[in-house]
Coordinates of N, CA and C and ligand atoms in Angstrom, one line a residue:
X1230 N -47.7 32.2 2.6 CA -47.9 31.2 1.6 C -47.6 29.8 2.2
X1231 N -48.4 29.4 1.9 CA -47.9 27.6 2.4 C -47.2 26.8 1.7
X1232 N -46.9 25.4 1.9 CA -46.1 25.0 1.6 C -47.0 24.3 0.2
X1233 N -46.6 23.8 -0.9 CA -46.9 23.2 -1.8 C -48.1 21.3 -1.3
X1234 N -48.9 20.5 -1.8 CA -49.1 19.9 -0.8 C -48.3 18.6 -1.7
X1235 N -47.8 17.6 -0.6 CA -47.0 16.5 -1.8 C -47.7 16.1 -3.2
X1236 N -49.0 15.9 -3.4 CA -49.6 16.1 -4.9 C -49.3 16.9 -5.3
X1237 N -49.1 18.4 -5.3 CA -49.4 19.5 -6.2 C -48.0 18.8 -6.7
X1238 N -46.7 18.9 -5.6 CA -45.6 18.8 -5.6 C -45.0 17.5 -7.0
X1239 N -45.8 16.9 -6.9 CA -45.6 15.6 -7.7 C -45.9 16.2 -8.9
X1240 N -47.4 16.5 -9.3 CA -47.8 16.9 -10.0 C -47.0 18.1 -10.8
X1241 N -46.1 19.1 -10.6 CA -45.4 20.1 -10.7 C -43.9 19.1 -11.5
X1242 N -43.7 18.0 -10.9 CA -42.1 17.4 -11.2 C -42.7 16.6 -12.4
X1243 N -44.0 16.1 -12.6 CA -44.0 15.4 -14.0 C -44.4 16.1 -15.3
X1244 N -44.8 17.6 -14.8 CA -45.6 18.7 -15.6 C -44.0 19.5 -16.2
X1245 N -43.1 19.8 -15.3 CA -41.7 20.5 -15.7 C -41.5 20.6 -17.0
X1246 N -41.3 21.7 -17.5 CA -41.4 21.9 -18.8 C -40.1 23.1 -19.2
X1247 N -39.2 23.0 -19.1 CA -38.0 24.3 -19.7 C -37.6 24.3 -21.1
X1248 N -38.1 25.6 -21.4 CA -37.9 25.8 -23.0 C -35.8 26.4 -23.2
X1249 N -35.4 25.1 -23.3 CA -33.6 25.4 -23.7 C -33.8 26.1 -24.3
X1250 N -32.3 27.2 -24.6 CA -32.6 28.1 -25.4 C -31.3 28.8 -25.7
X1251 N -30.7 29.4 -25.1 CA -29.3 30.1 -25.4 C -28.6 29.4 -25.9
X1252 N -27.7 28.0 -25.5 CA -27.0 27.9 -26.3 C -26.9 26.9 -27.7
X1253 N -26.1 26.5 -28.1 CA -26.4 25.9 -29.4 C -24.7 25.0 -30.1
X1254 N -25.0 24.3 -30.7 CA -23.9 23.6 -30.8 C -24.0 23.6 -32.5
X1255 N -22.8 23.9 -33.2 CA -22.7 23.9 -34.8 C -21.3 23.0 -35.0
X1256 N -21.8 22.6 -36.2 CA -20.8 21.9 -36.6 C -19.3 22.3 -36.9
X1257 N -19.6 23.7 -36.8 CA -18.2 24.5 -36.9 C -17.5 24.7 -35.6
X1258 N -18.5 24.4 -34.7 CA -17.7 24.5 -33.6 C -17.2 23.4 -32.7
X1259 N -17.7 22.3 -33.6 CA -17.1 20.7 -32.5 C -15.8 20.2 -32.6
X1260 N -14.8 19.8 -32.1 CA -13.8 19.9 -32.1 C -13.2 18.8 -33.3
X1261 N -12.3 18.1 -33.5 CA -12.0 17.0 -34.9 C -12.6 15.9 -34.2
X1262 N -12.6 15.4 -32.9 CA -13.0 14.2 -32.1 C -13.6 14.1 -31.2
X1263 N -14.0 13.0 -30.7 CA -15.6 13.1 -29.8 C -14.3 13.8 -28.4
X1264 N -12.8 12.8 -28.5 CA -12.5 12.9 -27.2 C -12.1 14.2 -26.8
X1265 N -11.7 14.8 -27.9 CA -11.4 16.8 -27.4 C -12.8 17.0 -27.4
X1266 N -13.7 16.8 -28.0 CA -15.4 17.6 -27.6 C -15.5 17.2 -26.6
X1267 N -15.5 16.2 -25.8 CA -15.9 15.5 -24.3 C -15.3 16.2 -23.9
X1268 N -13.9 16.4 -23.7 CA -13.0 16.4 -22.5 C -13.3 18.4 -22.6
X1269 N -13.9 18.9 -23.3 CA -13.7 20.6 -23.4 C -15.5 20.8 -23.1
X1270 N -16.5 19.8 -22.9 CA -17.3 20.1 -22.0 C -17.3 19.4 -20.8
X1271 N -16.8 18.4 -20.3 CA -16.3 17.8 -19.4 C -15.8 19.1 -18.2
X1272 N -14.8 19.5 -18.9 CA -14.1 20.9 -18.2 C -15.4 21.6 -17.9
X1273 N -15.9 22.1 -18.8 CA -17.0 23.3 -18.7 C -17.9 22.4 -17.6
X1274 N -18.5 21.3 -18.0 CA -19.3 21.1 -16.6 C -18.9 21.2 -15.0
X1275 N -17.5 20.8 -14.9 CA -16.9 21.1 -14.0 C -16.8 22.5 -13.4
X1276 N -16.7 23.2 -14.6 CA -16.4 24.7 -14.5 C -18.0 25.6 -14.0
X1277 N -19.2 24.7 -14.7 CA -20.4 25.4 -14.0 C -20.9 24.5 -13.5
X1278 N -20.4 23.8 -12.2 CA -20.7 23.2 -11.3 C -21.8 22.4 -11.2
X1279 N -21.2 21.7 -12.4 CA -22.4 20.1 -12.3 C -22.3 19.8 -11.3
X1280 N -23.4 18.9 -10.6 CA -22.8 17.8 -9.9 C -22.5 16.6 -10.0
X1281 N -21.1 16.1 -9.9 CA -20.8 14.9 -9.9 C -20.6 15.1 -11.7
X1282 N -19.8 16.3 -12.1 CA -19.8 15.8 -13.5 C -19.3 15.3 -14.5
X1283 N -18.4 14.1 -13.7 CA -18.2 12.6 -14.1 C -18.8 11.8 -13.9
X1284 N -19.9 12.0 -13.5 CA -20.6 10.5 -13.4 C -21.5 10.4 -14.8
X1285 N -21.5 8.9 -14.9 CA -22.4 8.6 -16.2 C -23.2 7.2 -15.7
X1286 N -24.4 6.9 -16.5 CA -25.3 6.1 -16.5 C -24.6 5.2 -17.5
X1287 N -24.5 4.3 -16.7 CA -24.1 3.2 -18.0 C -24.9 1.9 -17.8
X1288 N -25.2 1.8 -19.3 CA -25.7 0.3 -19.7 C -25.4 -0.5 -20.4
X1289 N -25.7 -1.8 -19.5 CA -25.0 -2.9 -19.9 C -26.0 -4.3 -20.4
X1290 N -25.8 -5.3 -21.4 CA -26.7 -6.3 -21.4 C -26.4 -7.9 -20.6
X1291 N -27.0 -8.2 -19.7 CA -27.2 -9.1 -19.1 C -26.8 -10.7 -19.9
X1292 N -26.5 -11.9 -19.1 CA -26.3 -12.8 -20.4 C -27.9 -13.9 -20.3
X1293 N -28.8 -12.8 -19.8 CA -29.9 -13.4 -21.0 C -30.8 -12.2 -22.0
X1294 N -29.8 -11.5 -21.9 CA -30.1 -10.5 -23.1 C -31.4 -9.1 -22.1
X1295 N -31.6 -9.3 -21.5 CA -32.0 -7.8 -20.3 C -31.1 -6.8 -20.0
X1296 N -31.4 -5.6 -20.5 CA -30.6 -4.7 -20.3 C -30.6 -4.1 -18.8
X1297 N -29.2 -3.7 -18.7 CA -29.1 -3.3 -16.8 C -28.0 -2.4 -16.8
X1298 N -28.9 -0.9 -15.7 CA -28.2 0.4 -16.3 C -27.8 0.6 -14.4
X1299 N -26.8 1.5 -14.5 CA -26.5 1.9 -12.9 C -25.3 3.0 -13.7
X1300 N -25.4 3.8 -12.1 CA -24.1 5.6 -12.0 C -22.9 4.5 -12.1
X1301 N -22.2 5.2 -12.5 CA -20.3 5.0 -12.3 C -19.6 6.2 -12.9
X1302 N -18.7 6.4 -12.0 CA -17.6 7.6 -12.4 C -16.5 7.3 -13.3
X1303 N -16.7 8.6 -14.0 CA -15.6 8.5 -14.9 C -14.1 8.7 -14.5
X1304 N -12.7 8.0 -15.1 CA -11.9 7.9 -13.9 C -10.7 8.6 -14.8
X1305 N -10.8 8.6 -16.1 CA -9.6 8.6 -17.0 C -10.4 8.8 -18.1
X1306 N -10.2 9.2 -19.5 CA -10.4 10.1 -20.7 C -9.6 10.3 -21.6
X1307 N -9.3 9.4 -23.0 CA -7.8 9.9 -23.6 C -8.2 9.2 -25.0
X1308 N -7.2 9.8 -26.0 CA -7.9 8.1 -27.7 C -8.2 7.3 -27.4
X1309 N -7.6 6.3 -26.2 CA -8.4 5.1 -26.1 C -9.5 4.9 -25.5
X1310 N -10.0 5.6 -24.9 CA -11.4 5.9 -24.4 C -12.1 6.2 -23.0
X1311 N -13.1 5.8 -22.6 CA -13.4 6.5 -21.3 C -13.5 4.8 -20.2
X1312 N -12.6 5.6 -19.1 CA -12.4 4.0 -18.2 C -13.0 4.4 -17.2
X1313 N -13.7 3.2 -16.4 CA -14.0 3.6 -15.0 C -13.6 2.0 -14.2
X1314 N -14.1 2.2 -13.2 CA -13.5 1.0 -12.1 C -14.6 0.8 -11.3
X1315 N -14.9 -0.3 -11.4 CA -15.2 -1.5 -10.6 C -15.2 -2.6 -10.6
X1316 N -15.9 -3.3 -9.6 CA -16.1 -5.3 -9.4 C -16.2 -5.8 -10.9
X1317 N -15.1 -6.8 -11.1 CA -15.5 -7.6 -12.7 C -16.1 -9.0 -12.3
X1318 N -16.4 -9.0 -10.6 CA -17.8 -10.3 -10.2 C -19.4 -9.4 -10.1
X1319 N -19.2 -8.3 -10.4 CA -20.3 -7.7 -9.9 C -21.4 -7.7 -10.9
X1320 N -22.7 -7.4 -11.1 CA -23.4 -7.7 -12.0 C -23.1 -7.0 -13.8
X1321 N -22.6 -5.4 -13.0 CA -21.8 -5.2 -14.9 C -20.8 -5.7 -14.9
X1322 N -20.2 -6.3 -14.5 CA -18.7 -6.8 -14.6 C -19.0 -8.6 -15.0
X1323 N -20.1 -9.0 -14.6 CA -20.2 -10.0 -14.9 C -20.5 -10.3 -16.7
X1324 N -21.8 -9.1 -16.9 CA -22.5 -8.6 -17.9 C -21.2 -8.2 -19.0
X1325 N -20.2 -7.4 -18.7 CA -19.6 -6.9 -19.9 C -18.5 -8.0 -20.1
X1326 N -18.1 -9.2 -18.7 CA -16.9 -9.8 -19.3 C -17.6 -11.2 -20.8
X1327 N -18.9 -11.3 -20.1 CA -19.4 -11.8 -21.4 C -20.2 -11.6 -23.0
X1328 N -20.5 -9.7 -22.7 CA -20.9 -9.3 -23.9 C -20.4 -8.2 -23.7
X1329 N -19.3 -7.3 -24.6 CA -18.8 -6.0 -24.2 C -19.3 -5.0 -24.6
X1330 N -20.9 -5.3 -25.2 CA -21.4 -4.2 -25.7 C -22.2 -3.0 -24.6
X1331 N -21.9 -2.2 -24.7 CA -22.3 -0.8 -23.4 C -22.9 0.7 -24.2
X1332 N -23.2 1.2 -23.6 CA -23.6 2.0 -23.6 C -23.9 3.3 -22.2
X1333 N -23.6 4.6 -22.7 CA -23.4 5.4 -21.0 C -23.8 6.9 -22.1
X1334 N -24.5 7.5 -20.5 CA -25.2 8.9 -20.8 C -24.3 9.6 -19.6
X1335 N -24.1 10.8 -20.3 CA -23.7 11.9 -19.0 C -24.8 12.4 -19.0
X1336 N -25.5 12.8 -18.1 CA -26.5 13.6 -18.1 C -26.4 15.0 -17.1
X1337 N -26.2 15.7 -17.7 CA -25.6 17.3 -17.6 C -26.7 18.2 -17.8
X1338 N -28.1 17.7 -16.7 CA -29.1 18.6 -17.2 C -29.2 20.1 -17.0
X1339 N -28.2 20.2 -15.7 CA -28.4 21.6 -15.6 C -27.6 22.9 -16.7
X1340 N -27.0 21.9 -17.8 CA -26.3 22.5 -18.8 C -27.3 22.3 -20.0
X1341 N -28.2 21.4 -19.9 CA -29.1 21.6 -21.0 C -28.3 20.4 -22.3
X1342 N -28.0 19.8 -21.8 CA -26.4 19.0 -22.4 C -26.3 17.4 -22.0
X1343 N -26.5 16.3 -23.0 CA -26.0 15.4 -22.5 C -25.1 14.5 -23.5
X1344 N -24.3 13.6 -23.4 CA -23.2 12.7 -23.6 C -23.8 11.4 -23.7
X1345 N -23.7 11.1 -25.1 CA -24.1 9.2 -25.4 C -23.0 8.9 -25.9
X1346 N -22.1 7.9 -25.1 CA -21.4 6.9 -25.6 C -21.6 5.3 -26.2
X1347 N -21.5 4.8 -27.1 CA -21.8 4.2 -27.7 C -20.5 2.8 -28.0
X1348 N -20.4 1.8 -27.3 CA -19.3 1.3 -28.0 C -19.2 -0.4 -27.1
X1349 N -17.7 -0.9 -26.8 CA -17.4 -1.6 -25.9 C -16.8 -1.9 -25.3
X1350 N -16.7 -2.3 -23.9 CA -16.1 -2.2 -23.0 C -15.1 -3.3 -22.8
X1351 N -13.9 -3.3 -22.0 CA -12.6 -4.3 -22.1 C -11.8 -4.0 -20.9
X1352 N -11.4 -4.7 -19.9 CA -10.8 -4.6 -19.2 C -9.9 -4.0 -19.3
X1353 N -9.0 -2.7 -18.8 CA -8.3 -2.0 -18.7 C -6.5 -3.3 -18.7
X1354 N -5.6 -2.4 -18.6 CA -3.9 -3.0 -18.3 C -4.1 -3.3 -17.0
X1355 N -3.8 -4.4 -16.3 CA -3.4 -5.0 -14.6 C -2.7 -4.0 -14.3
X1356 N -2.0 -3.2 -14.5 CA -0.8 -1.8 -14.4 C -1.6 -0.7 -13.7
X1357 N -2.8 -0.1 -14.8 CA -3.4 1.0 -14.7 C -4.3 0.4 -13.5
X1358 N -4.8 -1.2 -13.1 CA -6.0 -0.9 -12.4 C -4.9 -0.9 -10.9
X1359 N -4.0 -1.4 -11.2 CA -2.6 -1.4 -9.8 C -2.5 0.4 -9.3
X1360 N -2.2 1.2 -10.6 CA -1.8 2.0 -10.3 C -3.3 3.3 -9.5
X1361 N -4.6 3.0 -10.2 CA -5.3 3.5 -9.4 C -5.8 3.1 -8.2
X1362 N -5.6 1.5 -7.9 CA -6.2 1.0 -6.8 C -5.3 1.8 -5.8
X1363 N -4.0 1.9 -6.3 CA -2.9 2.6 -5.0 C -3.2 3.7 -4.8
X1364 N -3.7 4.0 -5.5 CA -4.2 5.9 -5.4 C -5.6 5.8 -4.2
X1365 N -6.2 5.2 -4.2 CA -7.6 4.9 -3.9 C -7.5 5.2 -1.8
X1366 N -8.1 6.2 -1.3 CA -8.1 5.8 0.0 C -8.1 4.6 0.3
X1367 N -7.6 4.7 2.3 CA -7.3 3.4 2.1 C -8.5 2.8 2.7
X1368 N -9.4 3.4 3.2 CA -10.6 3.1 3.4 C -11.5 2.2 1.9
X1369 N -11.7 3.0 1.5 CA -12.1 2.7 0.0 C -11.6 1.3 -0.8
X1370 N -9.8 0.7 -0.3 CA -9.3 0.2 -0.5 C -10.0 -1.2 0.5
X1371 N -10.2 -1.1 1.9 CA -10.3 -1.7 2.7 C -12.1 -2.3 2.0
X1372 N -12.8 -1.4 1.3 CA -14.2 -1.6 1.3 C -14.3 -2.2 -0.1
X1373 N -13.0 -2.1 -1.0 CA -13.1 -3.2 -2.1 C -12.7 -4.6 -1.5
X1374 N -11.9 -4.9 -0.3 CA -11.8 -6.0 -0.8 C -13.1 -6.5 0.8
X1375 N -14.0 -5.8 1.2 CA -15.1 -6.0 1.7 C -16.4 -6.8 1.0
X1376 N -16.4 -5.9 -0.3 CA -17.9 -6.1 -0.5 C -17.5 -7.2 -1.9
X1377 N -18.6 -8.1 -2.3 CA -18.3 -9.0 -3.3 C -19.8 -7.9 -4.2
X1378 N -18.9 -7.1 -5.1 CA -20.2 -6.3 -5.1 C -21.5 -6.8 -5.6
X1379 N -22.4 -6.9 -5.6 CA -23.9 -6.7 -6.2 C -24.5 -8.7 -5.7
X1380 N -23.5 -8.8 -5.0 CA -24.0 -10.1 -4.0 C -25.1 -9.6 -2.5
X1381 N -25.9 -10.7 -2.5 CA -26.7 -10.6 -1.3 C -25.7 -10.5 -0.5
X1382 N -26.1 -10.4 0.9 CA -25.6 -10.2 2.4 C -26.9 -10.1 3.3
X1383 N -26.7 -10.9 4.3 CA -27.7 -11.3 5.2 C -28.3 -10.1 6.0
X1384 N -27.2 -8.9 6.3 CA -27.3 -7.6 7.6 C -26.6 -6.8 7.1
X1385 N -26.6 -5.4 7.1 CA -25.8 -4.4 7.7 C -24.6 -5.0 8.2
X1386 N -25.0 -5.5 9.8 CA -24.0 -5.9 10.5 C -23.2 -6.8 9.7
X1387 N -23.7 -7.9 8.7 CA -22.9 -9.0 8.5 C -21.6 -8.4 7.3
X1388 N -22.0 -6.7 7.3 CA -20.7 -6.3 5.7 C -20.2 -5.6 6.8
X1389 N -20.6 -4.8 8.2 CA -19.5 -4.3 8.7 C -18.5 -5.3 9.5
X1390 N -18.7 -6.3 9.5 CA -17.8 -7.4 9.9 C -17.2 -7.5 8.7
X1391 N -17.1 -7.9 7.7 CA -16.7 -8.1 6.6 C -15.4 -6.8 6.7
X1392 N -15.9 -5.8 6.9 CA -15.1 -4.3 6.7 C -14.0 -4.9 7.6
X1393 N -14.6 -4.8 9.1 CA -13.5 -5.4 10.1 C -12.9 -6.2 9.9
X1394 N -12.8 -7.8 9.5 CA -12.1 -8.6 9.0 C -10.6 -8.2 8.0
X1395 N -11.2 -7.4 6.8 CA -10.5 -6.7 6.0 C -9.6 -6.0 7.0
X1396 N -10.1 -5.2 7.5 CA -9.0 -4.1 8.3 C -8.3 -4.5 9.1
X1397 N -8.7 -6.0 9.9 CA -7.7 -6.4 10.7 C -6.4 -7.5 9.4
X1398 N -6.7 -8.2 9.0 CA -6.1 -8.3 7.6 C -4.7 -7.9 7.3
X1399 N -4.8 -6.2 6.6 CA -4.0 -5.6 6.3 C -3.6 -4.9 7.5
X1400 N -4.2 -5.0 8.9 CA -3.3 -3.8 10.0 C -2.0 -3.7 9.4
X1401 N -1.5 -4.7 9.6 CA 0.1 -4.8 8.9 C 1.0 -4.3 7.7
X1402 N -0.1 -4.4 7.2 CA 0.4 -4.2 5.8 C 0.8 -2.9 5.5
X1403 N 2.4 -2.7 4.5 CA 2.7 -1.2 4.8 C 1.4 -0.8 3.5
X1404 N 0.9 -1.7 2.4 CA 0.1 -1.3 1.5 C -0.9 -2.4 1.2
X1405 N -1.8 -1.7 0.4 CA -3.1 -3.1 0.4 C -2.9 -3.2 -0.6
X1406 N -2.7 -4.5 -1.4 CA -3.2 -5.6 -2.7 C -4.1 -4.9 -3.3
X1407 N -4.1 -4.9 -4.8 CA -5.7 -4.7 -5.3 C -6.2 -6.2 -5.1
X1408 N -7.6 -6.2 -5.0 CA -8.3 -7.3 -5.1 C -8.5 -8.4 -6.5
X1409 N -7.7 -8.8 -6.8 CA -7.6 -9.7 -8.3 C -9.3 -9.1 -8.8
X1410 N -10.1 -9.1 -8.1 CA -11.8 -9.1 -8.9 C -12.2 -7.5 -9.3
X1411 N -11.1 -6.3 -8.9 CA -11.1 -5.5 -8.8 C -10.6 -4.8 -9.8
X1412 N -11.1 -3.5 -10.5 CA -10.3 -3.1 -11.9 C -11.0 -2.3 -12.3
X1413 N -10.2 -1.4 -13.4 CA -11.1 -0.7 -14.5 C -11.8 -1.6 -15.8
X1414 N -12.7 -1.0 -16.8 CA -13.0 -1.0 -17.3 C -12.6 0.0 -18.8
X1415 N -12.3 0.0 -19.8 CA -12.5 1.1 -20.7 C -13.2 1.0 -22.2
X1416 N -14.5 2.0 -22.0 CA -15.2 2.0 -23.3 C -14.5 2.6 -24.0
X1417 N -14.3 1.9 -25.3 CA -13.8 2.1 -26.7 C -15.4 2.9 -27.7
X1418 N -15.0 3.9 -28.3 CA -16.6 4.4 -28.0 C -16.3 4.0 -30.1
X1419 N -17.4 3.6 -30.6 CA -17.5 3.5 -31.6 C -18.7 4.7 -32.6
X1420 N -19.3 5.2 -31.6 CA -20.2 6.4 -31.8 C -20.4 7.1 -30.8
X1421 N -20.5 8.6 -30.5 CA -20.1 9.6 -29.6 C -21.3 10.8 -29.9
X1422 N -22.5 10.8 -29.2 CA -23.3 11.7 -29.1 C -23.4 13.0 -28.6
X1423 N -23.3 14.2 -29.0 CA -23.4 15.6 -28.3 C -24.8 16.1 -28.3
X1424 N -25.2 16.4 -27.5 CA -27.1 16.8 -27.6 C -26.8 18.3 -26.7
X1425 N -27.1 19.0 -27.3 CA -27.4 20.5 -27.0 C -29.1 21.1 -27.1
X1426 N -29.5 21.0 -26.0 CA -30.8 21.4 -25.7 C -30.8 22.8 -26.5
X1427 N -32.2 23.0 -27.2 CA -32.5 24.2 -27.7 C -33.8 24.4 -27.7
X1428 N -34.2 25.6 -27.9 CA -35.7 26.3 -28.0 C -36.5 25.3 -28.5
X1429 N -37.7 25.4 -28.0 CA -39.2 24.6 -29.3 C -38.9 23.3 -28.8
X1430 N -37.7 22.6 -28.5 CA -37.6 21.5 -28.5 C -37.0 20.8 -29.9
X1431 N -36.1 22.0 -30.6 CA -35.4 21.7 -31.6 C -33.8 21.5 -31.4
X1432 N -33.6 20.5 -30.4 CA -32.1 20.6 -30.3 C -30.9 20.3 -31.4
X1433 N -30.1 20.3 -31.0 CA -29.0 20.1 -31.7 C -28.4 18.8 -31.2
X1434 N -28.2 18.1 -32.6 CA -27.2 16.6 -31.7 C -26.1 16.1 -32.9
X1435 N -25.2 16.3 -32.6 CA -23.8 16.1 -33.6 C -23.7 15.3 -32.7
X1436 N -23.7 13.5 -34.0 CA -22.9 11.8 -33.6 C -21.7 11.9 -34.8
X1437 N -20.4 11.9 -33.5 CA -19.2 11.4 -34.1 C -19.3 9.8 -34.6
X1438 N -19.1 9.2 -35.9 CA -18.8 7.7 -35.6 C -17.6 7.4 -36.0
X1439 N -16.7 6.4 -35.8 CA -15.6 6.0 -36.3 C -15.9 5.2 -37.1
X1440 N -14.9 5.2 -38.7 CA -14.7 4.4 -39.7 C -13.9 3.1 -39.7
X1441 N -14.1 2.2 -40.6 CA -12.9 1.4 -40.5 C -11.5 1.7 -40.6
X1442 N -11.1 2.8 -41.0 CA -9.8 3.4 -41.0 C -9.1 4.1 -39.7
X1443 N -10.5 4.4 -38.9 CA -10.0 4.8 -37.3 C -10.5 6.8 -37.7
X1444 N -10.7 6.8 -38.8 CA -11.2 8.4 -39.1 C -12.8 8.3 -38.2
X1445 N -13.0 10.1 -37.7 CA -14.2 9.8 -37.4 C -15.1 10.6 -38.6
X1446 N -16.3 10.3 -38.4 CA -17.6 11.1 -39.4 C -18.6 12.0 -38.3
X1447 N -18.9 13.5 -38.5 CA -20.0 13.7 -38.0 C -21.2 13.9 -38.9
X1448 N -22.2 13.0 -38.1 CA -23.7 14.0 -38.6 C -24.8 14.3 -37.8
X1449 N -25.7 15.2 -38.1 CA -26.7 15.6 -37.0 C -27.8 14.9 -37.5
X1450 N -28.3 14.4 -36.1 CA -29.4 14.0 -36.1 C -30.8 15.0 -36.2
X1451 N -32.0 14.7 -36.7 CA -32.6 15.4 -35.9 C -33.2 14.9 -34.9
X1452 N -34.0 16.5 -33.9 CA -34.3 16.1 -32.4 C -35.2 15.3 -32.2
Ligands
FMN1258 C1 -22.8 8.9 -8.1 C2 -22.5 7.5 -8.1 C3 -21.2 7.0 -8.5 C4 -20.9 5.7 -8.5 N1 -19.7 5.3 -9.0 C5 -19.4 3.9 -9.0 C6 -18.2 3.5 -9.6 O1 -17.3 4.3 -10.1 N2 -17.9 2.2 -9.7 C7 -18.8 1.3 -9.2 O2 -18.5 0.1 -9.2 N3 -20.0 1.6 -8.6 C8 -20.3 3.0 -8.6 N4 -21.5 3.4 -8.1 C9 -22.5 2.3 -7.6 C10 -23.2 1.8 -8.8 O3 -24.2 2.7 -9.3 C11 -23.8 0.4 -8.6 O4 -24.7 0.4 -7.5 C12 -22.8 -0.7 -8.3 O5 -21.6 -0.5 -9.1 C13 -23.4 -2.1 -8.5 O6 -23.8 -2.2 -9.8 P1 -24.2 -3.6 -10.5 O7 -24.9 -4.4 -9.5 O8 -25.1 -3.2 -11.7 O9 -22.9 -4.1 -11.0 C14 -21.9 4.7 -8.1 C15 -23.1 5.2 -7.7 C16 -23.4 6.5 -7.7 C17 -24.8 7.0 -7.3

């Protein structure tokens, strides 16, 4: 047999068609809050070997109102909500210190499963982003305070000098500084989407939302 030819190949990835089907999500079975429902498929994706199954697509609005989406990892998970870390000069960091409205998808296709967070985003405690930056290789450490993220740069060469500089820098240092521009983030989720792929293309989707009382409400959409 030969190999497929790159058209058929193309042709095949926009035709893909999988009828979901086994499992199913009821309202009896979702937990009282989005954050124990997250964090008990969270586990399970980990458990059937997503990949990367913390990472989420998150979107953010620009401050002339253009929406702008990019990966980032999930870093932490608790009542107050889902944090992750990066540049607050960088273009989402620019984006959310002036409009904190976000939005983020897990996308967990090989579970047939995805995650819509819904809410807004707030700089984390100076403490928490201290305490992860310490955790952070030191490599990783050395390449935050390298890159000014989502800025031009002339070369290749001209960021691994940049790296260099950094590393000669801290040679000394028994520990590295977080970079003041450097930090988490944490969405505050105001609505919490569970989408459980099913047959026909009749899935299941239970949205947690929070009330003014801090109570949450579910209901299903349909697909
Ligand atoms: C799997 C994956 C995980 C990533 N995790 C992060 C992250 O946790 N923080 C981060 O700042 N960028 C992360 N990035 C890079 C971002 O997608 C993005 O390129 C960068 O943050 C700049 O985005 P911006 O210019 O929209 O601000 C990740 C990329 C991928 C593919």
């Amino acid at each position: 047999m030969t190999d497929p030819s790159p058209d058929s190949a193309l042709e095949n990835a926009l035709r893909t068609h999988t009828d979901y089907g086994v499992e199913k999500l009821d309202e009896a079975d979702l937990a009282g809050d989005p954050f124990a429902q997250f964090t008990a498929w969270l586990a399970e994706a980990a458990e059937r070997e997503v990949y990367e199954p913390n990472a989420m697509v998150l979107g953010t609005i620009d401050p002339d109102g253009a929406p702008s989406i990019r990966t980032v990892l999930l870093r932490g998970v608790d009542d107050r909500g889902f944090a992750f870390y990066t540049d607050y000069t960088s273009r989402k960091g620019r984006a959310l210190l002036a409009n904190p409205a976000v939005s983020a998808v897990f996308p967990w296709y090989t579970l047939h499963r995805q995650v819509i967070v819904f809410g807004e985003a707030h700089p984390v405690e100076a403490d928490d982003s201290d305490a992860y930056f310490a955790a952070r290789p030191r490599g990783a450490q050395v390449a935050a305070w390298s890159s000014d993220q989502s800025q031009a740069i002339a070369s290749r060469d001209a960021l691994e000098q940049k790296v260099r500089d950094a590393d000669a820098r801290f040679a000394d240092a028994p520990e590295i500084p977080r970079p003041e521009r450097w930090g988490g983030f944490r969405i505050v989720p105001r609505r919490v989407e569970f989408w459980q792929g099913r047959t026909s293309r009749l899935h299941d989707r239970l949205v947690f939302t929070r009330q003014g009382d801090g109570a949450w409400t579910v209901e299903r959409l349909q697909p």
